[in-house]
XYZ file of C-alpha atoms in Angstrom:
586
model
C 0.000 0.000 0.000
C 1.154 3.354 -0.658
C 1.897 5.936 2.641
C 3.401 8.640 -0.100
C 0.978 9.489 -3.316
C 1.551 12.333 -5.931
C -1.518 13.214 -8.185
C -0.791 15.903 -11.485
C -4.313 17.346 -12.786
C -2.979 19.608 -15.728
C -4.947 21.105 -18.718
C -5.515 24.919 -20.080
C -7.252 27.499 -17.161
C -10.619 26.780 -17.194
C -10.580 23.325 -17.516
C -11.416 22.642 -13.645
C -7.728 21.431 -12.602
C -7.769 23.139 -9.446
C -11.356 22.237 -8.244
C -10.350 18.574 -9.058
C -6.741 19.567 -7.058
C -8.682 20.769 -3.823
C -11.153 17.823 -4.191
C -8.669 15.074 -3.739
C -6.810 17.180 -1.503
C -9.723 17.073 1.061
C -10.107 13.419 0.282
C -7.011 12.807 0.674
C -7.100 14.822 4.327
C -10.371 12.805 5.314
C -7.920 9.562 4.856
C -5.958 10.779 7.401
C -3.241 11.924 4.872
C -0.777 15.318 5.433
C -1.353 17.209 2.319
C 0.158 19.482 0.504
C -0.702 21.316 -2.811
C 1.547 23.147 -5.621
C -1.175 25.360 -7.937
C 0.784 26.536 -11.477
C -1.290 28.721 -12.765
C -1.053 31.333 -15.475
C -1.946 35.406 -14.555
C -4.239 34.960 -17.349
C -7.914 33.804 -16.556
C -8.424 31.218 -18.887
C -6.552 29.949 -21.954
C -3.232 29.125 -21.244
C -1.709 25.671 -19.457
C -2.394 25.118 -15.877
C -1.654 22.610 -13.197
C -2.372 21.462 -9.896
C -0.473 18.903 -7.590
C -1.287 17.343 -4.790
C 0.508 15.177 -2.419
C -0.605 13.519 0.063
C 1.710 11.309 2.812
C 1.529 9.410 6.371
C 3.736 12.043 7.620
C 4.308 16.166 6.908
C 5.071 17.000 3.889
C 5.474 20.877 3.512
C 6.759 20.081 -0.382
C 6.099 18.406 -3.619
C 8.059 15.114 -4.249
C 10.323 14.455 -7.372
C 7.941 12.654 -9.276
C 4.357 12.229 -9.728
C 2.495 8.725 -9.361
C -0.374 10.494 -11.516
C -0.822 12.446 -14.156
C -4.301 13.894 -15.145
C -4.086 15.012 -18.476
C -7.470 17.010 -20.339
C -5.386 17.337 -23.083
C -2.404 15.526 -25.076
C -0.258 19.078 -24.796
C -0.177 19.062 -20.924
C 1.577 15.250 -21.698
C 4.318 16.789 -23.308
C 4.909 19.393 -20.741
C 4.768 17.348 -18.035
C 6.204 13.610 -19.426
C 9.750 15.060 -17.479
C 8.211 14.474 -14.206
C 6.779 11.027 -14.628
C 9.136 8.020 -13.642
C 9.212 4.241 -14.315
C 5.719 2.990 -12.942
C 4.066 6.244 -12.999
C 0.234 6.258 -14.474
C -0.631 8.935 -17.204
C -4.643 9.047 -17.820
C -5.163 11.278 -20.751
C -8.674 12.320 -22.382
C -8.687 10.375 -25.086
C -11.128 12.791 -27.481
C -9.868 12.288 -30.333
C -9.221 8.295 -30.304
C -5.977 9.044 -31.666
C -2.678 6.821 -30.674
C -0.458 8.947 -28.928
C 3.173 9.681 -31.280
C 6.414 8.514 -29.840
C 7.656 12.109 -28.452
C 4.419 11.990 -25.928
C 5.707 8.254 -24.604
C 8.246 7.601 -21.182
C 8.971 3.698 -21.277
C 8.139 2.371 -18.062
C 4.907 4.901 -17.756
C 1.583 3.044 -17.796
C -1.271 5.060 -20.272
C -4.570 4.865 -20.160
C -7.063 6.842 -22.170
C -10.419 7.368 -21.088
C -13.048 9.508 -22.680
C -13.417 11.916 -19.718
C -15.192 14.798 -22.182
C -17.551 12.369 -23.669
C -18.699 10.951 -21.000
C -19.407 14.316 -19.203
C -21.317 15.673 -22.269
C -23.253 12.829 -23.664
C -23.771 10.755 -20.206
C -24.279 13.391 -17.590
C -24.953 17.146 -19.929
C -22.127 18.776 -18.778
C -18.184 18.947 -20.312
C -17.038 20.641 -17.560
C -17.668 17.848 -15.119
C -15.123 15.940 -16.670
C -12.675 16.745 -13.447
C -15.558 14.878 -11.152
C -15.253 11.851 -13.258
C -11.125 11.894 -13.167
C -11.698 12.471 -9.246
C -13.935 9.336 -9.388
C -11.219 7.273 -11.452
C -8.664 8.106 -8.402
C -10.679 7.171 -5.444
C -11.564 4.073 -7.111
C -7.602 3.102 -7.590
C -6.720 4.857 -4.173
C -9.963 2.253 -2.664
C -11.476 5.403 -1.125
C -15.182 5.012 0.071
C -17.551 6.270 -1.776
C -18.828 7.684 1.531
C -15.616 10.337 2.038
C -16.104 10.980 -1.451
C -19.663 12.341 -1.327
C -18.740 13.964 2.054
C -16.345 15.703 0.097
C -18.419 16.617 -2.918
C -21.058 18.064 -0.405
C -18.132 20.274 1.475
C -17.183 21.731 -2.282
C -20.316 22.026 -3.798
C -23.508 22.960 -1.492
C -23.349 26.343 -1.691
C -23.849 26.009 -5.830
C -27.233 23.629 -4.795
C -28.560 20.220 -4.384
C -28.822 19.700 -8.336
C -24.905 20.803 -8.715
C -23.677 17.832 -5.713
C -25.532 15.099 -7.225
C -24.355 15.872 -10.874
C -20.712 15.474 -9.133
C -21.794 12.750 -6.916
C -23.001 11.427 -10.245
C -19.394 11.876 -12.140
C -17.625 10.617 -9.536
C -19.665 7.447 -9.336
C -19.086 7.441 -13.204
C -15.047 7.697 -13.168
C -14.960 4.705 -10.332
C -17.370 2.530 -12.832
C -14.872 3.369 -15.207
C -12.043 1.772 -13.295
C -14.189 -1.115 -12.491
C -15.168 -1.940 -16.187
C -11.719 -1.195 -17.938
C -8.813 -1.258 -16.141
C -8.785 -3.011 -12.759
C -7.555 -1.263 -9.203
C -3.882 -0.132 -9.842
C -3.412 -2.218 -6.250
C 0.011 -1.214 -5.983
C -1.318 2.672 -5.528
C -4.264 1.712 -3.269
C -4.026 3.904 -0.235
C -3.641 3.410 3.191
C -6.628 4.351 5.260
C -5.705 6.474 8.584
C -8.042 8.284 11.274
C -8.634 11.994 10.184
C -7.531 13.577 13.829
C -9.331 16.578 12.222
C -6.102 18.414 11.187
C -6.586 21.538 9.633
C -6.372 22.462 5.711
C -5.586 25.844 4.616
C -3.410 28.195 2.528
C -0.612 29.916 3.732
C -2.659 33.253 3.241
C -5.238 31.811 5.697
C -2.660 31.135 8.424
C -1.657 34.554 8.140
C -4.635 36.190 8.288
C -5.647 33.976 11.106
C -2.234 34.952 13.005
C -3.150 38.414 12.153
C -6.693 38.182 14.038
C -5.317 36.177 16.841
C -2.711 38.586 17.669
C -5.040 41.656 17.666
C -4.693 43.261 14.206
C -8.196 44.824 13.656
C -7.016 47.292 10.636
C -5.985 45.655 7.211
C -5.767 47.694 4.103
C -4.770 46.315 0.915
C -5.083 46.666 -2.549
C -5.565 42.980 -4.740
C -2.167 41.722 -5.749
C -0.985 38.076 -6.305
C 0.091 36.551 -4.699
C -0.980 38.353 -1.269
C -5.083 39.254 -2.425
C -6.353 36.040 -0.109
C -5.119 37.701 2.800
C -7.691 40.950 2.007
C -10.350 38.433 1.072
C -10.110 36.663 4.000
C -9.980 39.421 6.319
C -12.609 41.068 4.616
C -15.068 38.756 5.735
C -13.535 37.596 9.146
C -12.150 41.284 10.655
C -16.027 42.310 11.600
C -16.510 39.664 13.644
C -13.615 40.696 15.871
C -14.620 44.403 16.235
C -11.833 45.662 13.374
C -12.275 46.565 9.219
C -10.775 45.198 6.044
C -10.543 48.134 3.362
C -9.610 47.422 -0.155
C -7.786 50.853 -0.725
C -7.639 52.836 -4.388
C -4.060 51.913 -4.844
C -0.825 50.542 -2.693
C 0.145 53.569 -1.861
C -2.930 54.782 0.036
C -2.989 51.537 1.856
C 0.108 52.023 3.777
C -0.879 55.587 4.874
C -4.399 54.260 6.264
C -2.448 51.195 7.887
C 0.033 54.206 9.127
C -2.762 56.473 10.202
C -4.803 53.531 11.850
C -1.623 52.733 14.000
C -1.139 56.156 15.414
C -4.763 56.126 16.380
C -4.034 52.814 18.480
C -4.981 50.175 16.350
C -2.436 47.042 15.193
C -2.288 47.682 11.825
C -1.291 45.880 8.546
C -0.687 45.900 4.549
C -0.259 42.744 2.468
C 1.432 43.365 -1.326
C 4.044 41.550 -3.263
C 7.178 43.043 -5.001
C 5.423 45.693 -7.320
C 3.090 47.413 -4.693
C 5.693 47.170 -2.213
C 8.006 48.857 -4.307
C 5.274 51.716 -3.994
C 4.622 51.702 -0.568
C 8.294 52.032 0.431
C 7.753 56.096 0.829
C 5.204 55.054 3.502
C 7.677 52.743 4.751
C 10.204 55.438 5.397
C 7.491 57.402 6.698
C 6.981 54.791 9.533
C 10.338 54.632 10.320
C 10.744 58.127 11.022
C 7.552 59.002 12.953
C 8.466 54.880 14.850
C 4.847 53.975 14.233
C 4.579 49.997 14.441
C 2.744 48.504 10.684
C 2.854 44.955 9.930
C 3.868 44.621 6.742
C 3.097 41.196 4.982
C 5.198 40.905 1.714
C 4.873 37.471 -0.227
C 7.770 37.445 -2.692
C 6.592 36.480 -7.231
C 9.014 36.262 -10.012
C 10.004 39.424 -11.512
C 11.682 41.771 -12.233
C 8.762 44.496 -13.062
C 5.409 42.456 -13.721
C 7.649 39.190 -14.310
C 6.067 35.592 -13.805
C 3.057 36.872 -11.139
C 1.483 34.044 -10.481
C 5.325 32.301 -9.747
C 7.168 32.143 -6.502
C 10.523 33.208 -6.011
C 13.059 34.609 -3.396
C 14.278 37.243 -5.660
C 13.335 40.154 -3.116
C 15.727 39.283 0.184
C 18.057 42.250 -0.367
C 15.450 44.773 -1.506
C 13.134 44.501 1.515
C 15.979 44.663 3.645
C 17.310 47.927 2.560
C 13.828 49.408 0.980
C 13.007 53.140 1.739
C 15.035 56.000 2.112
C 16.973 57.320 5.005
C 18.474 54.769 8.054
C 15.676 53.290 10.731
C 15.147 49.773 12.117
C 13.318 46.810 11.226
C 12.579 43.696 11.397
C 12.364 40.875 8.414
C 10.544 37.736 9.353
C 10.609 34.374 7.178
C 8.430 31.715 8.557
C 8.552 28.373 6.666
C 5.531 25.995 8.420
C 2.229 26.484 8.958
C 2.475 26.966 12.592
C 5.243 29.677 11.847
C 3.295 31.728 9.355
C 0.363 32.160 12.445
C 2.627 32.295 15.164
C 5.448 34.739 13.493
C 1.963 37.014 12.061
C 1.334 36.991 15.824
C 5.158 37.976 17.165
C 4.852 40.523 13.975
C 2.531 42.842 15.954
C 4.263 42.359 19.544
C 7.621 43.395 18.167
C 6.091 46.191 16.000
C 4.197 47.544 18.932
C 6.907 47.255 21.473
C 10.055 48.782 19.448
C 7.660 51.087 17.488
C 8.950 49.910 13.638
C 7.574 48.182 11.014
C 8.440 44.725 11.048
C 8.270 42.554 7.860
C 6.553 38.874 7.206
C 8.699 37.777 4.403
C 6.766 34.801 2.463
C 6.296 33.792 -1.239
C 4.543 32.594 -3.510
C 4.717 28.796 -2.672
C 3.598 29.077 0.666
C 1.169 31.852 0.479
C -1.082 30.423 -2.181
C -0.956 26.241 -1.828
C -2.145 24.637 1.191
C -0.791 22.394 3.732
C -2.524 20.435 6.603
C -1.159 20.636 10.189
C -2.214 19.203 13.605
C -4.792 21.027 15.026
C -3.563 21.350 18.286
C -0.249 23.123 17.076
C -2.369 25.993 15.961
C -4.048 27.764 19.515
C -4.821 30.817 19.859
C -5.038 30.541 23.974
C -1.093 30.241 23.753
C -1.281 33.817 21.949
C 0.387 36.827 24.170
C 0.141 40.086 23.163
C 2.556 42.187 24.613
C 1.963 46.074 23.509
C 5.389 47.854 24.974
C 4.790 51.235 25.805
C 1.553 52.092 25.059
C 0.111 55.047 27.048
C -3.595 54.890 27.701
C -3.880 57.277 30.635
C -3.481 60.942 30.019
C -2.203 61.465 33.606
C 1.113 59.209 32.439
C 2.217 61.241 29.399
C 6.153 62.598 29.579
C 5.816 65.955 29.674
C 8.107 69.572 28.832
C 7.133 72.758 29.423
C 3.837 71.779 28.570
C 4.949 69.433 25.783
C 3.582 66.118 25.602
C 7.257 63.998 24.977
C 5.643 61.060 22.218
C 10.109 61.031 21.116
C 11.569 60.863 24.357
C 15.191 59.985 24.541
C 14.972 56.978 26.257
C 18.033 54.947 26.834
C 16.314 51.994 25.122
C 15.730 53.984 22.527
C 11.363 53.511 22.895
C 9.603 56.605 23.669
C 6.337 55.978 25.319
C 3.903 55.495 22.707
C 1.020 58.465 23.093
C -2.277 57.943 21.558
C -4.332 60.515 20.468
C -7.569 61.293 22.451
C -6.151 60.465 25.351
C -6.475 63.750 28.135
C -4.280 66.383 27.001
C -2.971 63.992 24.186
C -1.627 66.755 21.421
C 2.171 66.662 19.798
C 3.367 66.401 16.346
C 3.682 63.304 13.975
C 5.887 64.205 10.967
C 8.113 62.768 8.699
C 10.453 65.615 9.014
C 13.184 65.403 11.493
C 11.518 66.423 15.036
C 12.154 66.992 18.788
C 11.118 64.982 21.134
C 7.250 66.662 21.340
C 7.735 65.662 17.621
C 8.028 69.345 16.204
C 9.655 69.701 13.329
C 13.038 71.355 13.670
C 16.743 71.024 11.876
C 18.877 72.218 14.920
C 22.650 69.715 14.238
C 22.646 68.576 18.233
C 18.897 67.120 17.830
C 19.302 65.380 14.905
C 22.014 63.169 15.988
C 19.967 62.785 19.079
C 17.231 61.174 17.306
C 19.076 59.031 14.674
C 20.600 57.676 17.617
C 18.160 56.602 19.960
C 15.843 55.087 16.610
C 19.222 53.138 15.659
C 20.086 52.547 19.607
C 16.638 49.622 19.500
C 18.546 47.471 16.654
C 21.050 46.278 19.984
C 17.872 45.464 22.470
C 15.771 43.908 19.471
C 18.624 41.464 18.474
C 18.258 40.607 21.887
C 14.762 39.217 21.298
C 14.135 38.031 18.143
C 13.283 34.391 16.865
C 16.791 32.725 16.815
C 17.433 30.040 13.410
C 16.262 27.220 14.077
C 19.051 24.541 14.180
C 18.430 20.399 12.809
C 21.846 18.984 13.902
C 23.609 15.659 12.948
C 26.279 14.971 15.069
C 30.002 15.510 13.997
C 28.432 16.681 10.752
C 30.729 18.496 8.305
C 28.192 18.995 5.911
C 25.561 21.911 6.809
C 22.789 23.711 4.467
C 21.403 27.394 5.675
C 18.671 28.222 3.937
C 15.373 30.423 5.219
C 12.069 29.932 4.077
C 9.627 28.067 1.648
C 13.039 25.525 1.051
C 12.503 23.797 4.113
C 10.496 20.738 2.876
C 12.615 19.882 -0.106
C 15.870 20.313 2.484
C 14.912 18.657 5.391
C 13.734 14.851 2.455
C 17.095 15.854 0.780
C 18.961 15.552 4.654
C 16.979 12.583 4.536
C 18.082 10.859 1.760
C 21.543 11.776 2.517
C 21.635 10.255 6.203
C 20.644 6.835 4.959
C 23.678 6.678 2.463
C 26.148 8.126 5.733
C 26.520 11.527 4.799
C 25.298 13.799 7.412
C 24.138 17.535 7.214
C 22.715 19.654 9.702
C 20.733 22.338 8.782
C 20.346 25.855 10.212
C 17.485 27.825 9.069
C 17.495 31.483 9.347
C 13.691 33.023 10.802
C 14.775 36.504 11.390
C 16.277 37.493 7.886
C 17.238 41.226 9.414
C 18.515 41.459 11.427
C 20.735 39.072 10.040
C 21.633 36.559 12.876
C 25.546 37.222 12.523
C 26.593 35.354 15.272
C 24.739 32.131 14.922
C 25.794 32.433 11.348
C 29.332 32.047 12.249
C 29.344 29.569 14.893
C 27.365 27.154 12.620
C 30.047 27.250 9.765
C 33.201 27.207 11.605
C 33.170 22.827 12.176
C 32.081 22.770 8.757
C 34.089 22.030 5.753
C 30.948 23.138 3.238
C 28.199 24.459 3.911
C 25.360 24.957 1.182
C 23.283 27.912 0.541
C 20.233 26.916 -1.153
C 17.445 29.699 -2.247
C 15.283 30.658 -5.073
C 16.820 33.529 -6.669
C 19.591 33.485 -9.291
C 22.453 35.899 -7.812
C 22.487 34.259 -4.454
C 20.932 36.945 -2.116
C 21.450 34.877 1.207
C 24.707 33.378 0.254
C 25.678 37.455 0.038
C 24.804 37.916 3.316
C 25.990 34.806 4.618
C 29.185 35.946 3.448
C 29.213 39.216 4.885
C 28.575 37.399 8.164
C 31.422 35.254 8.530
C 34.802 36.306 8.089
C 36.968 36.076 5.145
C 38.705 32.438 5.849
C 35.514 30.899 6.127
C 34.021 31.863 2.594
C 35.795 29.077 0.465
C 33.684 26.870 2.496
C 30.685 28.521 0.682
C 28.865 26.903 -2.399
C 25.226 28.474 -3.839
C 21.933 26.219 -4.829
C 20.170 28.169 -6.389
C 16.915 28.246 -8.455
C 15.292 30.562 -10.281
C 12.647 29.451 -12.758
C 9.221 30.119 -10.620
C 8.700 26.526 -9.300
C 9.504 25.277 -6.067
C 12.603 23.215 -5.365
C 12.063 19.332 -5.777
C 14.140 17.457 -3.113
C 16.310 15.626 -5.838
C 17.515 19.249 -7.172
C 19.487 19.981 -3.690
C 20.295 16.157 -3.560
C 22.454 16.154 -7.279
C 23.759 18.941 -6.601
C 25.280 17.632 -3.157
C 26.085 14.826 -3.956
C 28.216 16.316 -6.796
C 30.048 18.534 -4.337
C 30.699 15.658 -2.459
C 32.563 13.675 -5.302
């Protein structure tokens, strides 16, 4: 029985890949399965090539595996473009329309084909082309022995909203695709599934986790304006933020949403953006802005190929170096990579502490891999009771405000470098808020001694916020000479590539960098000096974190250094880190 399945549904947009992708990635969840998706989808709505993977596995999986057991093909091109990622005893079932034999270039010896007439069957037996993706859903759970019972659960979940006429017609298909099995080609037993206990583990994309980090740690003020691959997080907000006393605005463009998340902030509210390379690029003005006038925003940036519009709908780590040195002028901040599903809601959560109590705007660096596919995680590593909020210096009470000669002190020196944080409305609650340089009333003013004041106590919080942030996390083999750093949506493919590596002897510890800026120097260097190589691997071509890397360690240690990188949009399989060790290694 299989513990480790991989399923390909590929066509043109608009031939219902993805709704046959999130179909049997629920089933595949109800069988007690970790899941984990990979959507590759055009920017365009319909028309061009499309997939959707799923795989599904007795234990977390937070990536896609080499090779697919499956591939669902609506049409002979998506054979072609996908033959590359079918082994030896992979399954190909193609709609077989035209009842043509399939030419030599479209065959993989060792792949088993099977055409079925998917399109006729939907139009002439059930009135309906379209359900052709219910029928291929069918065909799986028949081979994967899934009752027919978790399938129409399933079909329910996806389709009640659309009516009681649209779930049978899918309950129908389905029924339809596992006859199909039955009459023509047997059970594939070698791929029949084994059948766990759903525990009831949770199914989402990235973007949910986020936005449900963001609620549980007291944001109640998003604005955004739709960009892939960051628009879930405004959709989801939009409907959820109500319920928790707080508002979801769409604004008219980025650059207005940063100044309402600003303005929101100063008025006491946690605050937050989401945007991806272009609209952050706009917002970094308002960036700057925050810096100067220390008001906290959450910014939530999930990385897409570019440069300029580039491959939108593509994920990437091309943006490491801008975001850390965006904006104009010197002020802190903080850069946050999460790389699990318990990270991206519990680093949304530490987002707003550490933006509230050092009074900057702190950064969750994702992309788009783990912002737009989903992943399943145990329930109980998700709760919201273990949720602190911890708001720094807030001042609430009119009766504690620093004052001056009748000034009300919101930038007061502070040897920490955090001024207490003044709200308006509060009882006598008036001083300035300007991005020009200020005193520490916040009036603007250009005098040499207070302007050297107030660069240093904004830079004097990078020394007590180093202090505090998320460390890397370390996965050590012992008397390993081998180690990877990497940060990020790479995790998954690293941590089956360490894998694979152990059971040949070759160990590699991994250290995985969480706080991106500031740059954890120190446990940077301790982790390479035992090492005799240590690999960088990332998705960007010029090797932003080996840069950095390099800049952390000193000179004797760089010939240790070799890059992995990739840069073509799609996610890292684990056998592209594993070649390219094991070539080092020769």
């Amino acid at each position: 029985m299989k513990e480790d399945v991989q399923v390909r549904i590929a066509g043109i947009a608009g031939d219902g890949s993805f709704i046959t992708g999130e179909v049997l990635a629920s089933i595949l969840k109800k069988i007690g399965y970790y899941v984990v998706t990979v959507k590759d989808f055009p920017s365009n709505i319909r028309g061009l090539p499309s997939n959707y993977t799923v795989r599904g596995s007795s234990k977390p999986v937070y990536g896609r595996n080499d090779y697919d057991d499956f591939l669902i093909a609506f049409d002979i091109p998506s054979i072609k473009t996908h033959l590359r990622d079918l082994k030896e005893g992979s399954v190909c079932i193609y709609d077989s329309r035209d009842g043509k034999e399939l030419s030599d270039d479209l065959k993989k010896e060792g792949v088993f084909y099977v055409p079925l007439p998917l399109r006729e069957i939907a139009r002439k037996e059930l009135g309906l082309e379209l359900i052709k993706n219910m029928v291929a859903v069918g065909v799986l759970s028949e081979i994967f022995g899934v009752d027919e019972e978790i399938t129409d659960r399933v079909i329910l979940e996806n389709f009640k909203r659309k009516g009681e006429k649209v779930v049978e017609l899918n309950k129908k298909a389905v029924l339809r695709g596992r006859e199909l099995v039955r009459e023509n080609h047997g059970r594939f037993p070698e791929f029949k599934l084994k059948k766990y206990n759903d525990p009831g583990r949770i199914l989402a994309m990235g973007n949910d986790f986020v936005s449900m980090g963001a609620i549980a740690g007291g944001c109640r003020f998003l604005a955004a304006y739709p960009i892939t691959p960051s628009s879930e997080i405004l959709e989801f907000l939009s409907k959820e933020m109500k319920k928790f006393g707080g508002a979801a605005i769409q604004a008219e463009d980025e650059i207005s949403s940063i100044n309402m998340a600003i303005g929101a902030s100063i008025a006491g509210l946690r605050a937050m953006v989401a945007s991806s390379g272009p609209g952050v690029a706009l917002k970094t003005e308002g960036l700057s802005y925050a810096g100067m006038t220390e008001t906290p925003i959450v910014i939530y940036y999930a990385m897409r190929v570019g440069p300029s519009t580039g491959l939108p709908t593509k994920t990437s780590q091309e943006d490491l170096l801008y975001i850390i040195f965006a904006g104009h002028g010197e002020f802190p901040r903080l850069i946050l990579m999460p790389a699990t599903p318990d990270e991206l809601f519990y680093l949304t959560v530490e987002a707003f502490n550490f933006a509230e109590e050092f009074q900057i705007p702190v950064i969750i660096l994702t992309d788009q891999f783990l912002a737009q596919n989903k992943f399943t995680i145990d329930k109980e590593k998700i709760d919201p009771k273990k949720v602190e909020i911890r708001r720094g210096k807030i001042v609430l009470n009119g009766n504690d405000v620093p004052r001056n000669n009748g000034f009300l002190l919101r930038y007061k020196i502070e040897e920490d470098g955090i001024s207490p944080r003044i709200i308006p409305g509060i009882k006598e609650g008036v001083f300035g808020t300007t991005g020009y340089e200020h005193d520490e009333a916040g009036y603007g003013t250009e005098d040499e001694d207070n302007r050297v004041s107030m660069v240093k106590k904004r830079m004097s919080k990078i020394k007590h916020l180093i202090k505090r942030v998320p460390p890397p996390v370390l996965y050590e083999k012992k008397n390993a000479k081998i180690g990877i750093i990497s940060a990020g949506s790479t995790f998954g493919p690293i941590m089956e590539t360490i894998e694979r590596l152990e059971k040949d002897g070759i160990s590699v510890s991994f250290l995985r960098i969480v706080t991106l800026w500031p740059f954890p120097e120190d446990e940077v260097r301790k982790f390479v000096e035992d090492k005799e190589k240590i690999f960088i691997v990332e998705q960007n071509y010029k090797g932003q974190l080996r840069f950095l890397v390099e800049n952390a360690i000193i000179d004797i240690h760089k010939n240790k250094i070799r890059g992995i990188t990739k840069f073509s949009g799609r996610p890292f399989k684990p056998l592209e880190i594993e070649e390219k060790i094991r070539e080092e290694l020769k």
